[in-house]
Amino acid sequence: MEIKNIKNIVIAGAGVMGSSMAQTFAQSGYKVTLYDLKDEYLDRSRNLININQSASVDKKIFTKQDSENIMGNISFTCSKDCFRSADFVVEAIVENMDIKHSFWSEVSETAPEDAILTTNTSGLSITKIAEAVKNPERFCGMHWINPPHIIPLIEVINGDKTAAETSKLVYDISKLIGKQPIMINKDAPGFVLNRFQFAVLREAMHIIEEGIASKEDIDNVFKYGLGIRYACLGPLEIADLGGLDTFYNISSYLTKDLSNTKEVSSILSDLVNDGNYGVKSGKGFYDYSNGRDKEVIRKRDEDFYKVSECLFGEK
Ligand SMILES: NC(=O)c1ccc[n+]([C@@H]2O[C@H](COP(=O)([O-])OP(=O)(O)OC[C@H]3O[C@@H](n4cnc5c(N)ncnc54)[C@H](O)[C@@H]3O)[C@@H](O)[C@H]2O)c1
């Protein structure tokens, strides 16, 4: 498959990620089909895209007419026939290996032999998912970051059987739709972004457990300190700027005090066992009842847009 021949994109799973990914492809002029199991999930997806689009129109990122054109490029279906004419498939269904296997064993038979097949898994093994894929050399990871229509990064992950041309094409199409892809050469759990994200979360919960600082102040460290740095520089650049001799000296007394637990923190497991899933259930580390959930999402998107405009310019 050559990039110029890719016309029809099919996204499986019209949830949080799939819906927003569809509008990103559609914004670049691709015809996109969103596939899900039930009409009600497709209605929810239409609604989600409309909310995202109207936020972009309000922010003058594009016009109402642009928004209508983007919606015109997206179709919604519960019929697996859509895979028959797919040039490029992104799977964004539930994060479960058995369900992904059963999806891919059927879809890789149905899709054209030369279609490019990708999964948006957050960190399941690409090599393992590929065991269910017919002709796995055309299959790789394409890991978008939530919210996909705003965050530039995409991790492109090579499984053991991925052909170099496949991951290169996925990398190139990511660039074409205005994203900032990185190539992950070795299929490691969590790829790269989630390895960092969960190392930070482990230390955050360790700091709470040790009574070193409150949860609010842990978040303040990122909002007012590290976050500003990390929006502009990577950790290795930061170390170079700080001075590697100094970073070496700090590492030699600090590393041994950091959490190295192999277990999920009881703070997290207790919250989850009590049904506190965060914004989606109205309570997590913080309370999101009485409409705070919508307010927090709206503020997040506004702030992300502002930061991304400042750093990368208007889309
Ligand atoms: N939410 C995130 O922050 C995030 C970030 C990056 C990657 N991901 C990954 O993206 C994938 C989707 O996550 P999400 O947050 O969009 O989930 P979601 O629950 O919002 O959406 C998943 C959708 O997939 C549908 N689905 C489930 N099984 C299906 C099947 N067999 N065929 C077709 N549709 C099916 C569901 O009906 C649902 O609409 C997961 O693999 C997840 O790990 C999520």
Tab-separated table of C-alpha atoms and ligand atoms in Angstrom:
chain	number	residue	atom	x	y	z
A	1	MET	CA	0.000	0.000	0.000
A	2	GLU	CA	1.224	3.468	-0.847
A	3	ILE	CA	0.181	6.508	1.128
A	4	LYS	CA	-1.314	8.192	-1.954
A	5	ASN	CA	-3.713	5.258	-2.385
A	6	ILE	CA	-5.152	5.588	1.102
A	7	LYS	CA	-8.632	7.046	0.751
A	8	ASN	CA	-10.942	5.102	3.077
A	9	ILE	CA	-10.123	5.058	6.768
A	10	VAL	CA	-12.145	2.783	9.041
A	11	ILE	CA	-12.021	3.320	12.788
A	12	ALA	CA	-13.374	0.497	14.940
A	13	GLY	CA	-14.724	1.584	18.319
A	14	ALA	CA	-16.604	4.902	18.338
A	15	GLY	CA	-15.735	5.735	21.937
A	16	VAL	CA	-13.694	8.517	23.528
A	17	MET	CA	-10.652	7.858	21.328
A	18	GLY	CA	-12.217	6.609	18.076
A	19	SER	CA	-14.617	9.553	17.753
A	20	SER	CA	-11.896	12.141	18.157
A	21	MET	CA	-9.486	10.247	15.863
A	22	ALA	CA	-12.207	10.162	13.181
A	23	GLN	CA	-12.601	13.928	13.223
A	24	THR	CA	-8.822	14.357	12.961
A	25	PHE	CA	-8.607	12.216	9.800
A	26	ALA	CA	-11.765	13.850	8.410
A	27	GLN	CA	-10.290	17.303	9.000
A	28	SER	CA	-7.435	16.332	6.663
A	29	GLY	CA	-9.943	15.381	3.950
A	30	TYR	CA	-10.058	11.595	4.446
A	31	LYS	CA	-13.344	9.714	4.186
A	32	VAL	CA	-13.745	8.030	7.557
A	33	THR	CA	-16.138	5.331	8.686
A	34	LEU	CA	-16.729	4.847	12.392
A	35	TYR	CA	-17.766	1.301	13.247
A	36	ASP	CA	-19.252	0.189	16.579
A	37	LEU	CA	-21.501	-2.557	17.912
A	38	LYS	CA	-24.728	-0.632	18.546
A	39	ASP	CA	-26.531	2.402	17.075
A	40	GLU	CA	-26.688	4.008	20.512
A	41	TYR	CA	-22.848	4.015	20.671
A	42	LEU	CA	-22.767	5.690	17.254
A	43	ASP	CA	-25.250	8.335	18.459
A	44	ARG	CA	-23.034	8.975	21.480
A	45	SER	CA	-20.060	9.307	19.128
A	46	ARG	CA	-21.897	11.820	16.843
A	47	ASN	CA	-22.711	13.822	19.940
A	48	LEU	CA	-19.098	13.747	21.165
A	49	ILE	CA	-17.774	14.872	17.774
A	50	ASN	CA	-20.359	17.680	17.651
A	51	ILE	CA	-19.236	18.889	21.092
A	52	ASN	CA	-15.567	18.827	20.025
A	53	GLN	CA	-16.373	20.539	16.708
A	54	SER	CA	-18.416	23.307	18.281
A	55	ALA	CA	-15.556	23.970	20.756
A	56	SER	CA	-13.191	24.301	17.763
A	57	VAL	CA	-15.635	26.636	15.949
A	58	ASP	CA	-16.021	28.747	19.114
A	59	LYS	CA	-12.240	28.952	19.352
A	60	LYS	CA	-12.118	29.945	15.653
A	61	ILE	CA	-9.831	27.000	14.901
A	62	PHE	CA	-12.118	26.431	11.942
A	63	THR	CA	-15.383	27.819	10.570
A	64	LYS	CA	-18.894	26.398	10.834
A	65	GLN	CA	-18.652	25.480	7.136
A	66	ASP	CA	-15.338	23.639	7.777
A	67	SER	CA	-17.044	21.809	10.614
A	68	GLU	CA	-19.917	20.751	8.325
A	69	ASN	CA	-17.406	19.579	5.701
A	70	ILE	CA	-15.570	17.555	8.368
A	71	MET	CA	-18.851	15.941	9.525
A	72	GLY	CA	-19.653	15.233	5.858
A	73	ASN	CA	-16.470	13.132	5.643
A	74	ILE	CA	-17.534	10.878	8.530
A	75	SER	CA	-20.033	8.038	8.245
A	76	PHE	CA	-21.271	5.771	11.022
A	77	THR	CA	-22.094	2.080	10.796
A	78	CYS	CA	-22.698	-1.124	12.737
A	79	SER	CA	-22.069	-3.219	9.616
A	80	LYS	CA	-18.760	-5.056	9.285
A	81	ASP	CA	-19.033	-4.587	5.504
A	82	CYS	CA	-17.154	-1.308	5.979
A	83	PHE	CA	-13.915	-3.281	6.375
A	84	ARG	CA	-14.227	-4.726	2.837
A	85	SER	CA	-13.218	-1.429	1.232
A	86	ALA	CA	-10.884	-0.169	3.985
A	87	ASP	CA	-7.436	1.088	2.997
A	88	PHE	CA	-6.429	1.847	6.577
A	89	VAL	CA	-7.967	0.508	9.799
A	90	VAL	CA	-7.454	1.899	13.300
A	91	GLU	CA	-8.842	-0.318	16.040
A	92	ALA	CA	-9.879	1.581	19.193
A	93	ILE	CA	-12.120	-0.987	20.872
A	94	VAL	CA	-12.013	-2.122	24.493
A	95	GLU	CA	-8.534	-2.742	26.029
A	96	ASN	CA	-8.828	-6.523	26.335
A	97	MET	CA	-6.557	-9.028	24.576
A	98	ASP	CA	-9.254	-11.697	23.948
A	99	ILE	CA	-11.687	-9.145	22.502
A	100	LYS	CA	-8.939	-7.601	20.343
A	101	HIS	CA	-7.955	-11.112	19.114
A	102	SER	CA	-11.484	-11.998	18.150
A	103	PHE	CA	-11.915	-8.611	16.388
A	104	TRP	CA	-8.676	-8.891	14.419
A	105	SER	CA	-9.050	-12.535	13.385
A	106	GLU	CA	-12.282	-11.595	11.614
A	107	VAL	CA	-11.376	-8.104	10.329
A	108	SER	CA	-7.966	-9.084	8.922
A	109	GLU	CA	-9.781	-11.726	6.834
A	110	THR	CA	-12.416	-9.230	5.641
A	111	ALA	CA	-10.175	-6.245	4.845
A	112	PRO	CA	-8.325	-6.104	1.502
A	113	GLU	CA	-4.976	-7.955	1.573
A	114	ASP	CA	-2.988	-4.730	1.195
A	115	ALA	CA	-4.923	-2.679	3.783
A	116	ILE	CA	-2.813	-1.210	6.597
A	117	LEU	CA	-4.039	-2.393	10.004
A	118	THR	CA	-3.310	-0.604	13.290
A	119	THR	CA	-4.309	-0.760	16.937
A	120	ASN	CA	-4.630	2.126	19.387
A	121	THR	CA	-3.931	-0.143	22.381
A	122	SER	CA	-2.554	1.804	25.356
A	123	GLY	CA	0.161	-0.743	25.986
A	124	LEU	CA	-0.841	-4.338	25.202
A	125	SER	CA	1.809	-6.203	23.222
A	126	ILE	CA	1.567	-5.462	19.499
A	127	THR	CA	3.314	-8.782	18.793
A	128	LYS	CA	0.714	-10.640	20.872
A	129	ILE	CA	-2.279	-8.865	19.253
A	130	ALA	CA	-0.708	-9.635	15.852
A	131	GLU	CA	-1.030	-13.387	16.548
A	132	ALA	CA	-4.676	-13.034	15.469
A	133	VAL	CA	-3.913	-10.935	12.376
A	134	LYS	CA	-3.749	-12.470	8.914
A	135	ASN	CA	-0.566	-11.151	7.206
A	136	PRO	CA	0.798	-9.437	10.362
A	137	GLU	CA	3.541	-7.610	8.430
A	138	ARG	CA	0.868	-4.977	7.582
A	139	PHE	CA	-0.062	-4.511	11.266
A	140	CYS	CA	1.434	-2.150	13.858
A	141	GLY	CA	0.560	0.033	16.850
A	142	MET	CA	-0.741	3.565	16.344
A	143	HIS	CA	-1.113	4.954	19.850
A	144	TRP	CA	-2.909	8.306	20.046
A	145	ILE	CA	-3.056	10.399	23.191
A	146	ASN	CA	-6.310	11.636	24.730
A	147	PRO	CA	-7.802	13.988	23.489
A	148	PRO	CA	-6.529	12.880	20.053
A	149	HIS	CA	-7.863	15.915	18.139
A	150	ILE	CA	-5.710	18.192	20.318
A	151	ILE	CA	-2.581	16.312	21.464
A	152	PRO	CA	0.055	16.083	18.700
A	153	LEU	CA	1.930	12.899	19.734
A	154	ILE	CA	1.313	9.512	18.123
A	155	GLU	CA	3.458	6.492	19.065
A	156	VAL	CA	4.009	4.161	16.107
A	157	ILE	CA	4.959	0.733	17.428
A	158	ASN	CA	6.698	-2.057	15.558
A	159	GLY	CA	5.662	-5.570	16.561
A	160	ASP	CA	8.033	-8.491	15.875
A	161	LYS	CA	6.333	-9.140	12.515
A	162	THR	CA	5.629	-5.546	11.434
A	163	ALA	CA	7.231	-4.714	8.066
A	164	ALA	CA	9.364	-1.540	8.124
A	165	GLU	CA	7.236	-0.166	5.227
A	166	THR	CA	4.086	-0.521	7.353
A	167	SER	CA	5.318	1.477	10.348
A	168	LYS	CA	6.918	4.021	7.986
A	169	LEU	CA	3.565	4.529	6.232
A	170	VAL	CA	1.750	4.942	9.567
A	171	TYR	CA	4.432	7.421	10.635
A	172	ASP	CA	4.066	9.349	7.361
A	173	ILE	CA	0.259	9.479	7.448
A	174	SER	CA	0.456	10.743	11.059
A	175	LYS	CA	2.603	13.626	9.823
A	176	LEU	CA	0.216	14.236	6.925
A	177	ILE	CA	-2.716	14.755	9.321
A	178	GLY	CA	-0.680	17.253	11.357
A	179	LYS	CA	0.457	14.970	14.161
A	180	GLN	CA	3.920	14.476	15.676
A	181	PRO	CA	4.702	10.760	15.463
A	182	ILE	CA	7.562	8.926	17.157
A	183	MET	CA	8.809	5.484	16.120
A	184	ILE	CA	8.974	2.790	18.797
A	185	ASN	CA	11.438	0.171	17.648
A	186	LYS	CA	10.850	-2.445	20.329
A	187	ASP	CA	7.410	-3.546	21.499
A	188	ALA	CA	7.719	-2.970	25.291
A	189	PRO	CA	4.704	-2.844	27.676
A	190	GLY	CA	3.328	0.719	27.838
A	191	PHE	CA	5.530	1.724	24.852
A	192	VAL	CA	7.189	5.002	25.982
A	193	LEU	CA	4.560	7.538	27.067
A	194	ASN	CA	2.783	5.219	29.483
A	195	ARG	CA	6.065	4.004	31.000
A	196	PHE	CA	6.734	7.624	32.018
A	197	GLN	CA	3.131	8.296	32.999
A	198	PHE	CA	2.956	5.302	35.329
A	199	ALA	CA	6.433	5.850	36.810
A	200	VAL	CA	5.217	9.348	37.767
A	201	LEU	CA	1.896	8.054	39.133
A	202	ARG	CA	3.720	5.411	41.221
A	203	GLU	CA	5.935	8.095	42.765
A	204	ALA	CA	2.917	10.417	43.317
A	205	MET	CA	1.162	7.733	45.363
A	206	HIS	CA	4.396	6.922	47.210
A	207	ILE	CA	4.685	10.615	48.179
A	208	ILE	CA	1.085	10.546	49.535
A	209	GLU	CA	1.749	7.290	51.434
A	210	GLU	CA	4.931	8.700	52.972
A	211	GLY	CA	3.103	11.912	54.014
A	212	ILE	CA	5.621	14.037	52.083
A	213	ALA	CA	2.996	16.282	50.437
A	214	SER	CA	-0.763	16.481	49.796
A	215	LYS	CA	-2.387	15.300	46.562
A	216	GLU	CA	-3.200	18.944	45.697
A	217	ASP	CA	0.442	19.973	46.075
A	218	ILE	CA	1.646	16.983	44.069
A	219	ASP	CA	-0.562	18.218	41.213
A	220	ASN	CA	0.710	21.781	41.799
A	221	VAL	CA	4.304	20.586	41.297
A	222	PHE	CA	3.319	19.593	37.747
A	223	LYS	CA	1.018	22.526	36.972
A	224	TYR	CA	3.433	25.224	38.153
A	225	GLY	CA	6.826	23.533	37.833
A	226	LEU	CA	7.558	20.365	35.933
A	227	GLY	CA	4.681	20.756	33.473
A	228	ILE	CA	6.006	24.013	32.071
A	229	ARG	CA	9.449	22.469	31.638
A	230	TYR	CA	8.132	19.281	30.083
A	231	ALA	CA	5.924	21.211	27.649
A	232	CYS	CA	9.146	22.623	26.176
A	233	LEU	CA	11.918	20.109	26.873
A	234	GLY	CA	12.455	16.382	27.377
A	235	PRO	CA	14.069	14.919	30.524
A	236	LEU	CA	17.429	14.394	28.835
A	237	GLU	CA	17.513	17.980	27.552
A	238	ILE	CA	16.559	19.194	31.043
A	239	ALA	CA	19.451	17.191	32.548
A	240	ASP	CA	21.889	18.642	29.991
A	241	LEU	CA	20.709	22.165	30.811
A	242	GLY	CA	20.870	21.544	34.568
A	243	GLY	CA	24.382	20.056	34.368
A	244	LEU	CA	25.021	16.313	34.303
A	245	ASP	CA	27.485	16.523	37.227
A	246	THR	CA	24.739	18.019	39.407
A	247	PHE	CA	22.177	15.495	38.122
A	248	TYR	CA	24.682	12.708	38.881
A	249	ASN	CA	25.153	13.943	42.459
A	250	ILE	CA	21.377	14.174	43.022
A	251	SER	CA	20.848	10.709	41.489
A	252	SER	CA	23.399	9.164	43.834
A	253	TYR	CA	21.393	9.977	46.990
A	254	LEU	CA	17.848	10.258	45.591
A	255	THR	CA	17.418	7.195	43.365
A	256	LYS	CA	17.486	4.785	46.329
A	257	ASP	CA	14.665	6.709	48.047
A	258	LEU	CA	12.256	6.609	45.090
A	259	SER	CA	9.490	4.032	44.897
A	260	ASN	CA	10.517	0.787	43.220
A	261	THR	CA	7.417	-1.172	44.172
A	262	LYS	CA	6.199	-3.802	41.715
A	263	GLU	CA	2.665	-3.692	43.162
A	264	VAL	CA	-0.255	-1.412	42.251
A	265	SER	CA	-0.562	1.128	45.093
A	266	SER	CA	-3.315	0.380	47.637
A	267	ILE	CA	-4.415	4.034	47.256
A	268	LEU	CA	-5.338	3.311	43.644
A	269	SER	CA	-6.784	-0.169	44.201
A	270	ASP	CA	-8.933	1.050	47.145
A	271	LEU	CA	-10.389	3.869	45.026
A	272	VAL	CA	-11.160	1.486	42.153
A	273	ASN	CA	-12.622	-1.193	44.452
A	274	ASP	CA	-14.972	1.456	45.882
A	275	GLY	CA	-16.192	2.331	42.356
A	276	ASN	CA	-14.330	5.659	42.265
A	277	TYR	CA	-13.052	5.765	38.681
A	278	GLY	CA	-12.396	9.524	38.441
A	279	VAL	CA	-14.316	11.965	36.252
A	280	LYS	CA	-16.387	9.200	34.616
A	281	SER	CA	-17.929	8.089	37.964
A	282	GLY	CA	-18.039	11.527	39.622
A	283	LYS	CA	-15.266	10.794	42.121
A	284	GLY	CA	-11.612	9.773	42.051
A	285	PHE	CA	-8.732	11.478	43.834
A	286	TYR	CA	-11.052	14.536	43.691
A	287	ASP	CA	-14.822	15.116	43.633
A	288	TYR	CA	-16.522	15.750	40.261
A	289	SER	CA	-20.176	15.850	41.292
A	290	ASN	CA	-22.592	18.750	40.646
A	291	GLY	CA	-21.389	19.399	37.083
A	292	ARG	CA	-17.695	19.676	37.966
A	293	ASP	CA	-17.027	16.800	35.532
A	294	LYS	CA	-18.075	18.840	32.470
A	295	GLU	CA	-16.323	21.931	33.810
A	296	VAL	CA	-13.045	20.032	34.268
A	297	ILE	CA	-13.154	18.562	30.745
A	298	ARG	CA	-13.989	21.951	29.204
A	299	LYS	CA	-11.145	23.648	31.089
A	300	ARG	CA	-8.714	20.870	30.180
A	301	ASP	CA	-9.504	21.242	26.469
A	302	GLU	CA	-9.292	25.046	26.608
A	303	ASP	CA	-5.947	24.923	28.407
A	304	PHE	CA	-4.546	22.257	26.068
A	305	TYR	CA	-5.567	24.397	23.072
A	306	LYS	CA	-3.894	27.460	24.589
A	307	VAL	CA	-0.647	25.618	25.335
A	308	SER	CA	-0.597	23.938	21.963
A	309	GLU	CA	-1.278	27.255	20.163
A	310	CYS	CA	1.541	28.911	22.092
A	311	LEU	CA	4.027	26.154	21.375
A	312	PHE	CA	3.044	24.949	17.926
A	313	GLY	CA	0.949	27.811	16.510
A	314	GLU	CA	-2.655	27.695	15.303
A	315	LYS	CA	-3.755	24.503	13.525
B	1	LIG	N1	-9.057	6.731	26.890
B	1	LIG	C1	-7.756	6.978	26.774
B	1	LIG	O1	-7.211	7.902	27.422
B	1	LIG	C2	-6.922	6.184	25.809
B	1	LIG	C3	-5.704	6.722	25.348
B	1	LIG	C4	-4.944	6.000	24.429
B	1	LIG	C5	-5.379	4.748	24.011
B	1	LIG	N2	-6.564	4.237	24.484
B	1	LIG	C6	-6.976	2.910	23.991
B	1	LIG	O2	-7.950	3.090	22.966
B	1	LIG	C7	-8.871	1.987	22.992
B	1	LIG	C8	-10.281	2.539	23.170
B	1	LIG	O3	-10.325	3.314	24.350
B	1	LIG	P1	-11.508	4.359	24.643
B	1	LIG	O4	-11.057	5.121	25.837
B	1	LIG	O5	-11.894	5.036	23.392
B	1	LIG	O6	-12.661	3.338	25.074
B	1	LIG	P2	-14.254	3.581	25.062
B	1	LIG	O7	-14.794	2.629	26.065
B	1	LIG	O8	-14.592	5.020	25.170
B	1	LIG	O9	-14.664	3.114	23.578
B	1	LIG	C9	-14.510	1.805	23.110
B	1	LIG	C10	-15.604	1.553	22.087
B	1	LIG	O10	-15.333	0.298	21.476
B	1	LIG	C11	-16.576	-0.351	21.279
B	1	LIG	N3	-16.302	-1.786	21.142
B	1	LIG	C12	-16.015	-2.673	22.104
B	1	LIG	N4	-15.837	-3.902	21.540
B	1	LIG	C13	-16.002	-3.738	20.201
B	1	LIG	C14	-15.920	-4.609	19.095
B	1	LIG	N5	-15.641	-5.903	19.245
B	1	LIG	N6	-16.123	-4.089	17.858
B	1	LIG	C15	-16.406	-2.775	17.704
B	1	LIG	N7	-16.507	-1.909	18.717
B	1	LIG	C16	-16.287	-2.388	19.952
B	1	LIG	C17	-17.409	0.012	22.482
B	1	LIG	O11	-18.787	-0.159	22.214
B	1	LIG	C18	-17.009	1.472	22.690
B	1	LIG	O12	-17.873	2.364	21.998
B	1	LIG	C19	-8.396	1.070	24.100
B	1	LIG	O13	-7.556	0.096	23.558
B	1	LIG	C20	-7.636	2.021	25.024
B	1	LIG	O14	-6.693	1.370	25.838
B	1	LIG	C21	-7.348	4.938	25.356
